[in-house]
PDB file of C-alpha atoms in Angstrom:
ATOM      1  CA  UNK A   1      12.486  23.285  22.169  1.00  0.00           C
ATOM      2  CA  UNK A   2      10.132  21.063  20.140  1.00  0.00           C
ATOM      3  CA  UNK A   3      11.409  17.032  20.519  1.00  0.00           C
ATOM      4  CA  UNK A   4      10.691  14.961  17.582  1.00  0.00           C
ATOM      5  CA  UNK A   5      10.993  11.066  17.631  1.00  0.00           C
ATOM      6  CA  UNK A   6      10.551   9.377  14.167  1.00  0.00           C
ATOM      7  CA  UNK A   7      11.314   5.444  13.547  1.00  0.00           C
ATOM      8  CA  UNK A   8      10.271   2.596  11.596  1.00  0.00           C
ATOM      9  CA  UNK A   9      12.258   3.337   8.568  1.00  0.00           C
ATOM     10  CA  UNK A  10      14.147   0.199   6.899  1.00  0.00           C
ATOM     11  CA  UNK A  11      15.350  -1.837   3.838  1.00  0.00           C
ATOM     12  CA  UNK A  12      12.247  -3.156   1.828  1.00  0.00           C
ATOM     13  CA  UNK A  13      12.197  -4.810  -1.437  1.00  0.00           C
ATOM     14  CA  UNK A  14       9.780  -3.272  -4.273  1.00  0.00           C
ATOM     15  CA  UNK A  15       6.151  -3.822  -3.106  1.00  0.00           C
ATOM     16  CA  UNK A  16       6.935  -4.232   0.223  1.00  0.00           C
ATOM     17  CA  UNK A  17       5.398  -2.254   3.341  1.00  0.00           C
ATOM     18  CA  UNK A  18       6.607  -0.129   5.816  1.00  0.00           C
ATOM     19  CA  UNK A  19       5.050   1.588   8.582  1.00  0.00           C
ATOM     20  CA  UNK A  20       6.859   5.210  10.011  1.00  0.00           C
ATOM     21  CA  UNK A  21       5.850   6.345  13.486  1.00  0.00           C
ATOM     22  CA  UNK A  22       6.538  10.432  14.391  1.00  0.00           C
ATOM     23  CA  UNK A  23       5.890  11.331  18.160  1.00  0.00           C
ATOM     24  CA  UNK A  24       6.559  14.797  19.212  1.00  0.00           C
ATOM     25  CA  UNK A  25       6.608  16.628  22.880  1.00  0.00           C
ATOM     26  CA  UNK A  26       3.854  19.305  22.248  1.00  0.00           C
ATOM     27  CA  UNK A  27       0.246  19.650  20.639  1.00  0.00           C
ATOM     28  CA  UNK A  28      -0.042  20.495  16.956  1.00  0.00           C
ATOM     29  CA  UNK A  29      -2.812  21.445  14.798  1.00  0.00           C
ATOM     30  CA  UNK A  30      -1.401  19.617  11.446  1.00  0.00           C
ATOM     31  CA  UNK A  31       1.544  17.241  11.000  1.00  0.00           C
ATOM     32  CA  UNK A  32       3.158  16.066   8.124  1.00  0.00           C
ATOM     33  CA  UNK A  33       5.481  13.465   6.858  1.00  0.00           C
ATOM     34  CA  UNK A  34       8.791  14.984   4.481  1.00  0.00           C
ATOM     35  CA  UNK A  35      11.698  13.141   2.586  1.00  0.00           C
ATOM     36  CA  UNK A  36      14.708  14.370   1.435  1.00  0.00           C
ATOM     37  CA  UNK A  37      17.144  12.612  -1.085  1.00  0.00           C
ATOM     38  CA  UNK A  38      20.747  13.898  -2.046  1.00  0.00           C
ATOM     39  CA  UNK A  39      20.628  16.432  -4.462  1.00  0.00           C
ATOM     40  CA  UNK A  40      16.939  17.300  -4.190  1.00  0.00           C
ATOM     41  CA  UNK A  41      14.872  19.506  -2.103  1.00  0.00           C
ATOM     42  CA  UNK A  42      12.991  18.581   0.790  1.00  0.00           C
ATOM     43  CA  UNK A  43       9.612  17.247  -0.597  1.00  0.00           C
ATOM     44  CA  UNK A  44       5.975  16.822   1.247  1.00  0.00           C
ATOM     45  CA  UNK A  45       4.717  13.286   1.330  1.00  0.00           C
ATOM     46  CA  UNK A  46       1.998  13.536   3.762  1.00  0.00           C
ATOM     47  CA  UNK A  47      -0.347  15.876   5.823  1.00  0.00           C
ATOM     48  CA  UNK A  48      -2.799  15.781   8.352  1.00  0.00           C
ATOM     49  CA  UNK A  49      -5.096  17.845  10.421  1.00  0.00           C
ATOM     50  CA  UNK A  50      -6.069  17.466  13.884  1.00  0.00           C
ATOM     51  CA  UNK A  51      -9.537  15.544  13.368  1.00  0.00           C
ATOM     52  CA  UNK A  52      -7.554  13.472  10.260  1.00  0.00           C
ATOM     53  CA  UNK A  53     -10.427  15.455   8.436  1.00  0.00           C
ATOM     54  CA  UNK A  54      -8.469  16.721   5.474  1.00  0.00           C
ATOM     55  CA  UNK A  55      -5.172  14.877   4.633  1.00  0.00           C
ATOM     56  CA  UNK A  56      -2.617  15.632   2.026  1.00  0.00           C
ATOM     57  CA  UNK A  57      -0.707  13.235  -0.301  1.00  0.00           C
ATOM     58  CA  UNK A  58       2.115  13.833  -2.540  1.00  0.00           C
ATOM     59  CA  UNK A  59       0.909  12.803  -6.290  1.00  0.00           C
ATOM     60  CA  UNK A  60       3.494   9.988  -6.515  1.00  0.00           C
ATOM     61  CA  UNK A  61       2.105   8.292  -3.054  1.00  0.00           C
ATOM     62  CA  UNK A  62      -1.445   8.209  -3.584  1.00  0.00           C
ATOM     63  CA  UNK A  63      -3.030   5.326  -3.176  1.00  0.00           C
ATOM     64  CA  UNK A  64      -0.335   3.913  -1.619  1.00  0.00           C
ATOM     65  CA  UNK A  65       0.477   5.447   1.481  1.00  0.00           C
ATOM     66  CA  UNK A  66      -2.267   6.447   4.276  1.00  0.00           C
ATOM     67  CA  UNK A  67      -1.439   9.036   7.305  1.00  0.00           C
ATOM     68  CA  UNK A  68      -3.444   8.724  10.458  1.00  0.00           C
ATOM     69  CA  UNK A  69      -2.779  10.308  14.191  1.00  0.00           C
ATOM     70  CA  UNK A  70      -3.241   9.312  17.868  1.00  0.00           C
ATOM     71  CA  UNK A  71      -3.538  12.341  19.636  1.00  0.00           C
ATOM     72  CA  UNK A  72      -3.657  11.245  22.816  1.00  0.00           C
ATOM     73  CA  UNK A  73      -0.132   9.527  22.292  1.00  0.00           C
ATOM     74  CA  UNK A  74       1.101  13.039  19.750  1.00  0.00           C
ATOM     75  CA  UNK A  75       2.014  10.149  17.454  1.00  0.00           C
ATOM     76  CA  UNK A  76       1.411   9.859  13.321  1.00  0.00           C
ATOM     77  CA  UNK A  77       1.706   7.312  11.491  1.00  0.00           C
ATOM     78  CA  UNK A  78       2.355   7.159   7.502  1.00  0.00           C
ATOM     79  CA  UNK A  79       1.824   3.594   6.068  1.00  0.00           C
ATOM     80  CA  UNK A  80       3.389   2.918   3.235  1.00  0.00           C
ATOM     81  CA  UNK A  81       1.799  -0.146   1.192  1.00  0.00           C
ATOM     82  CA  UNK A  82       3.679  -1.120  -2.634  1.00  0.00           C
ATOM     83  CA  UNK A  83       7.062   0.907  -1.994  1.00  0.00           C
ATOM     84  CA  UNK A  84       8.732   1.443  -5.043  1.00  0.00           C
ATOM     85  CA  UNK A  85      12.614   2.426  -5.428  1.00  0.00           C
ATOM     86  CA  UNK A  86      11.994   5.817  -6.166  1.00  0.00           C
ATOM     87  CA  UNK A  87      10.361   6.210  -2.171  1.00  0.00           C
ATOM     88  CA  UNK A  88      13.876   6.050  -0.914  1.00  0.00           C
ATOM     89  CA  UNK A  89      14.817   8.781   1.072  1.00  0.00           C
ATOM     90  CA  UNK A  90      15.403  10.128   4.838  1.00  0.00           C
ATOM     91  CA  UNK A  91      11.834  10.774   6.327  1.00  0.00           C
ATOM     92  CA  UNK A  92      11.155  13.537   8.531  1.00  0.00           C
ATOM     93  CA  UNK A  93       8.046  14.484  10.090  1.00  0.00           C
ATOM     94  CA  UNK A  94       7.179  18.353  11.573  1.00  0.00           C
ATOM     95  CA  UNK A  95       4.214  20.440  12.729  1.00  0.00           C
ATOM     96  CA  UNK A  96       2.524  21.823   9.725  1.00  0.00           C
ATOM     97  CA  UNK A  97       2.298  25.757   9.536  1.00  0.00           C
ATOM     98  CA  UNK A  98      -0.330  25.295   6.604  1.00  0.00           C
ATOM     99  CA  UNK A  99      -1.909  22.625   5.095  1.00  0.00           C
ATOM    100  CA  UNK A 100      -4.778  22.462   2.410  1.00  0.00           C
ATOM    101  CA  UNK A 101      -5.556  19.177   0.509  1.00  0.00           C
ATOM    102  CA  UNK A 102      -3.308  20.613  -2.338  1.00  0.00           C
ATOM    103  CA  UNK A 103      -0.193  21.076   0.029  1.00  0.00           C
ATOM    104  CA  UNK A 104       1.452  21.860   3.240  1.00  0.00           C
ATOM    105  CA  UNK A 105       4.295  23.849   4.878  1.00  0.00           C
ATOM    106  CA  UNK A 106       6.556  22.432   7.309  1.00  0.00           C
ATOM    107  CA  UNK A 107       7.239  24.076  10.614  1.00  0.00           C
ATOM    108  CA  UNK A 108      10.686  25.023  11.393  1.00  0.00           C
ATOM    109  CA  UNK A 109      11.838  22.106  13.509  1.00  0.00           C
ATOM    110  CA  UNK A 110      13.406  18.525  12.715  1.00  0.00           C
ATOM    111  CA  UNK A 111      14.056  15.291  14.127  1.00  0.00           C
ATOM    112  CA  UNK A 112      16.904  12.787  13.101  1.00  0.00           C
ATOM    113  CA  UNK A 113      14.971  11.523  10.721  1.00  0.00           C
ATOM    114  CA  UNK A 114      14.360   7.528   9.693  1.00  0.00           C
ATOM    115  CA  UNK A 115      15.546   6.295   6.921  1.00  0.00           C
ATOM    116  CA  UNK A 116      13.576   4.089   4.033  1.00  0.00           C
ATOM    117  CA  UNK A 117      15.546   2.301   1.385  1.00  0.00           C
ATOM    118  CA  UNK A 118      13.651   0.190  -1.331  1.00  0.00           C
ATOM    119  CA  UNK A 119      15.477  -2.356  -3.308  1.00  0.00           C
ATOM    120  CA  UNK A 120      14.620  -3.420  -7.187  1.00  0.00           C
TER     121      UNK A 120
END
């Protein structure tokens, strides 16, 4: 059974900055950062290879958020610069079954999740 460990979620104020940290008890190829908010689907925010080579961003977070990995610690990281309201949500991160730059699919496992609330 896969452990996941995410944390560094918060409350934030528009245009502030948060920094999420995912650490997970095996090896993966590709991991990725999800949110979920009540009464929508679970959405991709973030992917990343093993090298950090090719990295995936969710249209509404570019240029705002950057993804980077440790892999000696199995740690990724997804800073998140300029938060606006509409980034709240419970973020998960996963291995990554598939990733391209244009998307990713999460693997079938979850952590508790961290939760990111931004203020107006």
């Amino acid at each position: 059974q896969v452990q996941v460990m995410e944390s560094g979620g918060g409350s934030v104020q528009a245009g502030g900055s948060l920094r999420l940290s995912c650490t997970t008890s095996v090896d993966e190829y590709a991991m990725g950062w999800f949110r979920t908010t009540p009464g929508k689907e679970r959405e991709g925010v973030s992917c990343i290879n093993w090298s950090g080579s090719v990295t995936y961003f969710l249209d509404s977070v570019k240029g705002r958020f950057t993804i980077s990995r440790d892999n000696s610690k199995r740690t990724v990281y997804l800073q998140m610069n300029n938060l606006k309201p509409e980034d709240t949500a419970m973020y998960y991160c996963t291995g990554v079954k598939n990733m391209t730059v244009d998307g990713c699919d999460a693997k079938d496992y979850w952590g508790q999740g961290t939760q990111v609330t931004v203020s107006s």
